[in-house]
């Protein structure tokens, strides 16, 4: 069998996997995924039909497997099995507690269809992989809270919840959840809040009660990243000159704080930000590496940083005097 037919066999098998995992698959999407022409995908679909696979659909609309048709379990490659083990370790450390038990159950089902040799591979290697997490775990008031939220998104049903703010006040909110995201060791909901008539993000561990209602969404929503926002909407341009030796330590946070440009100079790395947190969030982040940075602009950031340093110094001087 020559290389051409081996590639076709691999591609046809992968197309069958796509049909098993999605309700509708477009030929254009398959062509892009496998880097072939749409006409080639049409021929591959015909190959599957000739092999007795009951495919519904036609060129131009999309394809799906006949409802109720079952295929034997898919055989996994060794590389795929190893990726499952690593993913399981990540889920154990970083997944939300309301998803952890469901993922473990899913992994047990997956292990049950593996070849004997692959089961041995898992047993031999899983104790050699670990993920070290230095962040404290958060506890939620409600069991299975993330599945409730995700179900409401899928069903496009409103949620009502009792929410505790950072200041400690409690209020009832009706929201239409757009999505969930994980950031800086916390899970958040991005949602349209009917009380504020605007989009808000809510920390999941601050939800005291939550209920899925029968009320449908009032509007359609896009992807979660279309709505990620913070602050009051008034953005300020900030320019910093940062010593090159610490720039790698900022790689995970500088984009979060609004990095829009970065260029290397003889004196260091010149970073440009667009931030809405000029009086609080940004200067508090900057203070963590302020001895390696110079504020180029604006003047208000220099003043605010000086105030923070003065307040911190005064507080610790008072604590030392009390001791």
mmCIF file of C-alpha atoms in Angstrom:
data_model
loop_
_atom_site.group_PDB
_atom_site.id
_atom_site.type_symbol
_atom_site.label_atom_id
_atom_site.label_comp_id
_atom_site.label_asym_id
_atom_site.label_seq_id
_atom_site.Cartn_x
_atom_site.Cartn_y
_atom_site.Cartn_z
ATOM 1 C CA UNK A 1 0.000 0.000 0.000
ATOM 2 C CA UNK A 2 1.570 3.293 -1.080
ATOM 3 C CA UNK A 3 1.776 6.518 0.923
ATOM 4 C CA UNK A 4 -1.221 8.081 -0.856
ATOM 5 C CA UNK A 5 -3.599 5.335 0.262
ATOM 6 C CA UNK A 6 -2.200 5.322 3.803
ATOM 7 C CA UNK A 7 -2.899 9.052 4.091
ATOM 8 C CA UNK A 8 -6.404 8.546 2.705
ATOM 9 C CA UNK A 9 -7.083 5.734 5.192
ATOM 10 C CA UNK A 10 -5.953 7.911 8.096
ATOM 11 C CA UNK A 11 -8.071 10.831 6.856
ATOM 12 C CA UNK A 12 -11.205 8.740 6.274
ATOM 13 C CA UNK A 13 -10.854 7.233 9.762
ATOM 14 C CA UNK A 14 -10.464 10.727 11.244
ATOM 15 C CA UNK A 15 -13.556 11.937 9.348
ATOM 16 C CA UNK A 16 -15.522 9.042 10.827
ATOM 17 C CA UNK A 17 -14.372 10.137 14.298
ATOM 18 C CA UNK A 18 -15.599 13.674 13.553
ATOM 19 C CA UNK A 19 -18.995 12.312 12.495
ATOM 20 C CA UNK A 20 -19.227 10.336 15.737
ATOM 21 C CA UNK A 21 -18.384 13.343 17.923
ATOM 22 C CA UNK A 22 -20.469 16.134 16.326
ATOM 23 C CA UNK A 23 -24.150 16.449 15.347
ATOM 24 C CA UNK A 24 -23.283 18.037 11.976
ATOM 25 C CA UNK A 25 -20.009 18.266 10.081
ATOM 26 C CA UNK A 26 -19.477 20.549 7.082
ATOM 27 C CA UNK A 27 -17.263 19.505 4.191
ATOM 28 C CA UNK A 28 -15.617 22.948 4.172
ATOM 29 C CA UNK A 29 -14.570 22.538 7.815
ATOM 30 C CA UNK A 30 -13.183 19.054 7.165
ATOM 31 C CA UNK A 31 -11.238 20.284 4.147
ATOM 32 C CA UNK A 32 -9.668 23.024 6.250
ATOM 33 C CA UNK A 33 -8.882 20.640 9.108
ATOM 34 C CA UNK A 34 -7.141 18.073 6.891
ATOM 35 C CA UNK A 35 -5.684 20.578 4.421
ATOM 36 C CA UNK A 36 -7.305 19.035 1.333
ATOM 37 C CA UNK A 37 -9.864 20.203 -1.196
ATOM 38 C CA UNK A 38 -13.602 20.037 -0.597
ATOM 39 C CA UNK A 39 -13.864 17.697 -3.595
ATOM 40 C CA UNK A 40 -11.475 15.288 -1.821
ATOM 41 C CA UNK A 41 -13.753 15.334 1.254
ATOM 42 C CA UNK A 42 -16.741 14.498 -0.972
ATOM 43 C CA UNK A 43 -14.850 11.453 -2.250
ATOM 44 C CA UNK A 44 -13.941 10.423 1.315
ATOM 45 C CA UNK A 45 -17.586 10.647 2.374
ATOM 46 C CA UNK A 46 -18.515 8.466 -0.607
ATOM 47 C CA UNK A 47 -15.872 5.938 0.520
ATOM 48 C CA UNK A 48 -17.510 5.733 3.961
ATOM 49 C CA UNK A 49 -20.967 5.324 2.416
ATOM 50 C CA UNK A 50 -19.691 2.518 0.186
ATOM 51 C CA UNK A 51 -18.320 0.834 3.330
ATOM 52 C CA UNK A 52 -21.846 0.740 4.771
ATOM 53 C CA UNK A 53 -21.692 3.751 7.121
ATOM 54 C CA UNK A 54 -25.199 5.360 7.151
ATOM 55 C CA UNK A 55 -24.381 9.036 6.558
ATOM 56 C CA UNK A 56 -27.165 11.595 6.288
ATOM 57 C CA UNK A 57 -26.725 14.854 4.405
ATOM 58 C CA UNK A 58 -25.351 16.105 1.172
ATOM 59 C CA UNK A 59 -22.715 18.401 -0.285
ATOM 60 C CA UNK A 60 -23.275 22.020 0.702
ATOM 61 C CA UNK A 61 -25.316 21.375 3.877
ATOM 62 C CA UNK A 62 -23.322 19.054 6.104
ATOM 63 C CA UNK A 63 -23.118 15.434 7.164
ATOM 64 C CA UNK A 64 -24.137 13.411 10.209
ATOM 65 C CA UNK A 65 -24.488 9.769 11.208
ATOM 66 C CA UNK A 66 -27.970 8.240 11.193
ATOM 67 C CA UNK A 67 -29.544 8.630 14.641
ATOM 68 C CA UNK A 68 -29.129 5.479 16.722
ATOM 69 C CA UNK A 69 -26.260 4.079 14.666
ATOM 70 C CA UNK A 70 -23.500 2.801 16.934
ATOM 71 C CA UNK A 71 -19.890 2.043 16.116
ATOM 72 C CA UNK A 72 -17.403 -0.093 18.070
ATOM 73 C CA UNK A 73 -15.170 1.839 20.499
ATOM 74 C CA UNK A 74 -12.466 3.891 18.815
ATOM 75 C CA UNK A 75 -8.928 2.562 19.211
ATOM 76 C CA UNK A 76 -6.507 5.137 20.604
ATOM 77 C CA UNK A 77 -2.859 5.642 19.685
ATOM 78 C CA UNK A 78 -0.159 5.429 22.343
ATOM 79 C CA UNK A 79 0.366 9.198 22.101
ATOM 80 C CA UNK A 80 -3.343 9.816 22.679
ATOM 81 C CA UNK A 81 -3.351 7.534 25.741
ATOM 82 C CA UNK A 82 -0.387 9.442 27.219
ATOM 83 C CA UNK A 83 -2.182 12.730 26.605
ATOM 84 C CA UNK A 84 -5.212 11.411 28.536
ATOM 85 C CA UNK A 85 -3.011 10.651 31.546
ATOM 86 C CA UNK A 86 -1.515 14.150 31.513
ATOM 87 C CA UNK A 87 -4.945 15.743 31.091
ATOM 88 C CA UNK A 88 -6.246 13.726 34.045
ATOM 89 C CA UNK A 89 -3.423 15.058 36.239
ATOM 90 C CA UNK A 90 -4.226 18.618 35.184
ATOM 91 C CA UNK A 91 -7.915 18.107 35.911
ATOM 92 C CA UNK A 92 -7.108 16.781 39.384
ATOM 93 C CA UNK A 93 -5.172 19.951 40.250
ATOM 94 C CA UNK A 94 -6.922 22.726 38.356
ATOM 95 C CA UNK A 95 -10.469 21.619 37.539
ATOM 96 C CA UNK A 96 -13.383 22.950 39.531
ATOM 97 C CA UNK A 97 -14.453 20.557 42.288
ATOM 98 C CA UNK A 98 -17.950 20.246 40.791
ATOM 99 C CA UNK A 99 -16.422 18.826 37.586
ATOM 100 C CA UNK A 100 -13.736 16.624 39.115
ATOM 101 C CA UNK A 101 -15.936 13.625 39.992
ATOM 102 C CA UNK A 102 -17.611 13.684 36.572
ATOM 103 C CA UNK A 103 -14.224 13.712 34.855
ATOM 104 C CA UNK A 104 -13.030 10.771 36.947
ATOM 105 C CA UNK A 105 -16.110 8.792 35.911
ATOM 106 C CA UNK A 106 -15.499 9.651 32.268
ATOM 107 C CA UNK A 107 -11.869 8.533 32.556
ATOM 108 C CA UNK A 108 -12.966 5.213 34.055
ATOM 109 C CA UNK A 109 -15.196 4.631 31.033
ATOM 110 C CA UNK A 110 -12.356 5.570 28.708
ATOM 111 C CA UNK A 111 -9.946 3.188 30.449
ATOM 112 C CA UNK A 112 -12.479 0.365 30.052
ATOM 113 C CA UNK A 113 -12.220 0.457 26.240
ATOM 114 C CA UNK A 114 -8.417 0.597 26.080
ATOM 115 C CA UNK A 115 -6.315 -2.284 24.845
ATOM 116 C CA UNK A 116 -4.613 -4.423 27.503
ATOM 117 C CA UNK A 117 -1.203 -3.031 26.544
ATOM 118 C CA UNK A 118 -2.484 0.545 26.894
ATOM 119 C CA UNK A 119 -3.904 -0.217 30.345
ATOM 120 C CA UNK A 120 -0.442 -1.438 31.355
ATOM 121 C CA UNK A 121 1.042 1.737 29.899
ATOM 122 C CA UNK A 122 -1.226 3.865 32.097
ATOM 123 C CA UNK A 123 -0.417 1.823 35.203
ATOM 124 C CA UNK A 124 3.317 2.179 34.594
ATOM 125 C CA UNK A 125 3.402 5.884 33.791
ATOM 126 C CA UNK A 126 0.614 7.646 35.713
ATOM 127 C CA UNK A 127 2.621 7.812 38.971
ATOM 128 C CA UNK A 128 5.513 9.413 37.108
ATOM 129 C CA UNK A 129 3.509 12.543 36.226
ATOM 130 C CA UNK A 130 2.553 15.219 38.738
ATOM 131 C CA UNK A 131 1.341 18.823 38.652
ATOM 132 C CA UNK A 132 2.468 21.154 41.428
ATOM 133 C CA UNK A 133 -0.068 23.840 42.305
ATOM 134 C CA UNK A 134 1.017 26.496 44.798
ATOM 135 C CA UNK A 135 -2.313 28.306 44.976
ATOM 136 C CA UNK A 136 -4.798 27.682 47.795
ATOM 137 C CA UNK A 137 -7.975 25.862 46.847
ATOM 138 C CA UNK A 138 -11.258 27.743 47.028
ATOM 139 C CA UNK A 139 -14.440 26.261 48.438
ATOM 140 C CA UNK A 140 -17.901 26.795 46.998
ATOM 141 C CA UNK A 141 -21.150 26.867 48.907
ATOM 142 C CA UNK A 142 -22.982 24.760 46.304
ATOM 143 C CA UNK A 143 -22.219 21.271 45.037
ATOM 144 C CA UNK A 144 -22.211 20.834 41.239
ATOM 145 C CA UNK A 145 -22.428 24.580 40.670
ATOM 146 C CA UNK A 146 -20.539 24.653 37.361
ATOM 147 C CA UNK A 147 -22.742 21.990 35.728
ATOM 148 C CA UNK A 148 -25.799 24.055 36.729
ATOM 149 C CA UNK A 149 -24.306 27.133 35.073
ATOM 150 C CA UNK A 150 -23.241 25.257 31.938
ATOM 151 C CA UNK A 151 -26.674 23.646 31.602
ATOM 152 C CA UNK A 152 -28.297 27.084 31.745
ATOM 153 C CA UNK A 153 -26.017 28.266 28.920
ATOM 154 C CA UNK A 154 -26.805 25.228 26.779
ATOM 155 C CA UNK A 155 -30.560 25.536 27.426
ATOM 156 C CA UNK A 156 -30.518 29.375 27.263
ATOM 157 C CA UNK A 157 -32.334 29.677 30.600
ATOM 158 C CA UNK A 158 -31.894 32.468 33.149
ATOM 159 C CA UNK A 159 -30.317 31.875 36.559
ATOM 160 C CA UNK A 160 -31.242 33.522 39.837
ATOM 161 C CA UNK A 161 -28.568 33.672 42.497
ATOM 162 C CA UNK A 162 -27.709 35.110 45.883
ATOM 163 C CA UNK A 163 -24.310 36.771 45.490
ATOM 164 C CA UNK A 164 -21.863 38.133 48.053
ATOM 165 C CA UNK A 165 -19.629 40.980 46.859
ATOM 166 C CA UNK A 166 -16.016 41.584 47.852
ATOM 167 C CA UNK A 167 -17.247 44.189 50.363
ATOM 168 C CA UNK A 168 -19.542 41.640 52.025
ATOM 169 C CA UNK A 169 -22.946 42.883 50.852
ATOM 170 C CA UNK A 170 -25.433 40.274 49.589
ATOM 171 C CA UNK A 171 -27.921 40.755 46.753
ATOM 172 C CA UNK A 172 -30.211 38.675 44.553
ATOM 173 C CA UNK A 173 -29.355 38.714 40.863
ATOM 174 C CA UNK A 174 -31.004 37.345 37.747
ATOM 175 C CA UNK A 175 -28.416 36.627 35.094
ATOM 176 C CA UNK A 176 -28.072 35.179 31.622
ATOM 177 C CA UNK A 177 -24.738 33.332 31.649
ATOM 178 C CA UNK A 178 -22.580 33.724 28.549
ATOM 179 C CA UNK A 179 -19.741 31.470 29.719
ATOM 180 C CA UNK A 180 -17.318 30.565 32.495
ATOM 181 C CA UNK A 181 -13.580 31.146 32.723
ATOM 182 C CA UNK A 182 -10.695 30.406 35.080
ATOM 183 C CA UNK A 183 -8.269 33.189 35.975
ATOM 184 C CA UNK A 184 -5.768 33.711 38.791
ATOM 185 C CA UNK A 185 -6.999 30.605 40.656
ATOM 186 C CA UNK A 186 -10.699 31.549 40.586
ATOM 187 C CA UNK A 187 -13.644 30.502 38.435
ATOM 188 C CA UNK A 188 -15.874 33.280 37.094
ATOM 189 C CA UNK A 189 -19.183 33.585 35.264
ATOM 190 C CA UNK A 190 -19.456 36.132 32.470
ATOM 191 C CA UNK A 191 -23.130 37.060 32.299
ATOM 192 C CA UNK A 192 -25.704 39.666 31.419
ATOM 193 C CA UNK A 193 -27.101 40.988 34.710
ATOM 194 C CA UNK A 194 -30.742 42.079 34.469
ATOM 195 C CA UNK A 195 -30.370 44.213 37.638
ATOM 196 C CA UNK A 196 -27.528 46.295 36.171
ATOM 197 C CA UNK A 197 -28.755 45.909 32.577
ATOM 198 C CA UNK A 198 -25.149 45.254 31.567
ATOM 199 C CA UNK A 199 -22.528 42.519 31.386
ATOM 200 C CA UNK A 200 -20.796 41.559 34.621
ATOM 201 C CA UNK A 201 -18.421 38.872 35.834
ATOM 202 C CA UNK A 202 -19.138 37.003 39.081
ATOM 203 C CA UNK A 203 -16.738 34.908 41.132
ATOM 204 C CA UNK A 204 -18.214 31.432 41.516
ATOM 205 C CA UNK A 205 -17.061 30.920 45.134
ATOM 206 C CA UNK A 206 -19.050 34.038 46.177
ATOM 207 C CA UNK A 207 -22.377 32.575 45.026
ATOM 208 C CA UNK A 208 -24.385 31.574 48.095
ATOM 209 C CA UNK A 209 -27.412 30.124 46.256
ATOM 210 C CA UNK A 210 -28.202 29.546 42.592
ATOM 211 C CA UNK A 211 -31.280 28.272 40.738
ATOM 212 C CA UNK A 212 -31.968 27.550 37.092
ATOM 213 C CA UNK A 213 -35.283 29.110 36.046
ATOM 214 C CA UNK A 214 -37.643 28.331 33.174
ATOM 215 C CA UNK A 215 -37.295 31.868 31.811
ATOM 216 C CA UNK A 216 -35.563 31.990 28.419
ATOM 217 C CA UNK A 217 -32.747 34.391 27.569
ATOM 218 C CA UNK A 218 -33.898 37.830 26.487
ATOM 219 C CA UNK A 219 -31.251 38.013 23.756
ATOM 220 C CA UNK A 220 -28.655 36.035 21.804
ATOM 221 C CA UNK A 221 -24.990 36.095 22.854
ATOM 222 C CA UNK A 222 -21.675 35.545 21.127
ATOM 223 C CA UNK A 223 -18.529 33.929 22.479
ATOM 224 C CA UNK A 224 -17.334 34.625 26.014
ATOM 225 C CA UNK A 225 -14.270 36.608 24.908
ATOM 226 C CA UNK A 226 -16.557 39.099 23.185
ATOM 227 C CA UNK A 227 -17.745 40.218 26.624
ATOM 228 C CA UNK A 228 -14.620 40.043 28.783
ATOM 229 C CA UNK A 229 -14.233 43.479 30.296
ATOM 230 C CA UNK A 230 -13.469 45.181 33.571
ATOM 231 C CA UNK A 231 -13.058 48.585 35.162
ATOM 232 C CA UNK A 232 -15.182 51.643 34.373
ATOM 233 C CA UNK A 233 -14.504 51.837 30.639
ATOM 234 C CA UNK A 234 -12.117 54.851 30.885
ATOM 235 C CA UNK A 235 -8.760 53.596 29.661
ATOM 236 C CA UNK A 236 -5.371 55.210 30.303
ATOM 237 C CA UNK A 237 -2.176 54.674 28.339
ATOM 238 C CA UNK A 238 0.756 53.584 30.517
ATOM 239 C CA UNK A 239 4.392 53.298 29.423
ATOM 240 C CA UNK A 240 6.974 51.437 31.525
ATOM 241 C CA UNK A 241 10.676 50.790 31.044
ATOM 242 C CA UNK A 242 11.386 47.382 32.564
ATOM 243 C CA UNK A 243 14.766 45.700 33.080
ATOM 244 C CA UNK A 244 15.195 42.782 30.693
ATOM 245 C CA UNK A 245 16.231 40.300 33.390
ATOM 246 C CA UNK A 246 12.733 40.129 34.896
ATOM 247 C CA UNK A 247 10.601 40.400 31.747
ATOM 248 C CA UNK A 248 10.028 36.624 31.603
ATOM 249 C CA UNK A 249 8.507 36.727 35.086
ATOM 250 C CA UNK A 250 5.774 39.053 33.772
ATOM 251 C CA UNK A 251 4.778 36.919 30.801
ATOM 252 C CA UNK A 252 1.598 35.562 32.421
ATOM 253 C CA UNK A 253 0.348 38.858 33.834
ATOM 254 C CA UNK A 254 1.319 41.691 31.505
ATOM 255 C CA UNK A 255 -1.344 40.842 28.925
ATOM 256 C CA UNK A 256 -3.992 40.659 31.655
ATOM 257 C CA UNK A 257 -3.114 44.208 32.697
ATOM 258 C CA UNK A 258 -3.606 45.538 29.176
ATOM 259 C CA UNK A 259 -0.331 45.130 27.269
ATOM 260 C CA UNK A 260 -0.705 46.507 23.729
ATOM 261 C CA UNK A 261 2.921 46.983 22.658
ATOM 262 C CA UNK A 262 6.386 45.751 23.636
ATOM 263 C CA UNK A 263 9.724 46.787 22.168
ATOM 264 C CA UNK A 264 13.343 46.280 23.097
ATOM 265 C CA UNK A 265 15.615 49.282 23.732
ATOM 266 C CA UNK A 266 19.194 49.689 24.935
ATOM 267 C CA UNK A 267 17.901 50.618 28.421
ATOM 268 C CA UNK A 268 15.407 47.748 28.723
ATOM 269 C CA UNK A 269 11.989 46.620 27.503
ATOM 270 C CA UNK A 270 9.508 49.426 26.846
ATOM 271 C CA UNK A 271 5.993 48.167 27.604
ATOM 272 C CA UNK A 272 2.828 50.037 26.638
ATOM 273 C CA UNK A 273 -0.461 49.265 28.371
ATOM 274 C CA UNK A 274 -4.046 50.369 28.010
ATOM 275 C CA UNK A 275 -5.648 50.004 31.439
ATOM 276 C CA UNK A 276 -8.861 50.862 33.257
ATOM 277 C CA UNK A 277 -7.277 50.246 36.681
ATOM 278 C CA UNK A 278 -4.945 53.233 36.842
ATOM 279 C CA UNK A 279 -5.737 54.150 40.470
ATOM 280 C CA UNK A 280 -5.836 50.732 42.085
ATOM 281 C CA UNK A 281 -5.289 47.442 40.252
ATOM 282 C CA UNK A 282 -2.444 48.507 37.973
ATOM 283 C CA UNK A 283 -0.292 50.308 40.596
ATOM 284 C CA UNK A 284 -0.772 47.414 43.032
ATOM 285 C CA UNK A 285 0.508 45.019 40.361
ATOM 286 C CA UNK A 286 3.354 47.383 39.452
ATOM 287 C CA UNK A 287 4.532 47.547 43.066
ATOM 288 C CA UNK A 288 5.492 43.854 42.899
ATOM 289 C CA UNK A 289 8.359 44.678 40.516
ATOM 290 C CA UNK A 290 8.656 48.472 40.937
ATOM 291 C CA UNK A 291 12.384 48.286 41.786
ATOM 292 C CA UNK A 292 13.018 46.957 38.269
ATOM 293 C CA UNK A 293 10.758 49.416 36.426
ATOM 294 C CA UNK A 294 10.590 53.109 35.539
ATOM 295 C CA UNK A 295 7.281 54.829 34.855
ATOM 296 C CA UNK A 296 7.557 56.833 31.627
ATOM 297 C CA UNK A 297 3.930 57.994 31.703
ATOM 298 C CA UNK A 298 1.416 59.028 33.024
ATOM 299 C CA UNK A 299 2.215 61.274 35.960
ATOM 300 C CA UNK A 300 -0.868 60.094 37.872
ATOM 301 C CA UNK A 301 0.598 56.576 38.067
ATOM 302 C CA UNK A 302 3.825 57.919 39.598
ATOM 303 C CA UNK A 303 1.790 59.794 42.220
ATOM 304 C CA UNK A 304 -0.427 56.800 43.011
ATOM 305 C CA UNK A 305 2.541 54.422 43.303
ATOM 306 C CA UNK A 306 4.306 56.848 45.668
ATOM 307 C CA UNK A 307 1.142 57.008 47.811
ATOM 308 C CA UNK A 308 0.946 53.219 48.036
ATOM 309 C CA UNK A 309 4.606 52.908 49.014
ATOM 310 C CA UNK A 310 4.204 55.634 51.624
ATOM 311 C CA UNK A 311 1.104 53.970 53.094
ATOM 312 C CA UNK A 312 2.812 50.578 53.221
ATOM 313 C CA UNK A 313 5.899 52.066 54.859
ATOM 314 C CA UNK A 314 3.830 53.964 57.447
ATOM 315 C CA UNK A 315 1.796 50.862 58.300
ATOM 316 C CA UNK A 316 4.845 48.704 58.872
ATOM 317 C CA UNK A 317 6.643 51.392 60.852
ATOM 318 C CA UNK A 318 3.608 51.608 63.163
ATOM 319 C CA UNK A 319 3.527 47.795 63.527
ATOM 320 C CA UNK A 320 7.238 47.776 64.461
ATOM 321 C CA UNK A 321 6.709 50.545 67.005
ATOM 322 C CA UNK A 322 3.782 48.655 68.600
ATOM 323 C CA UNK A 323 5.969 45.586 69.002
#
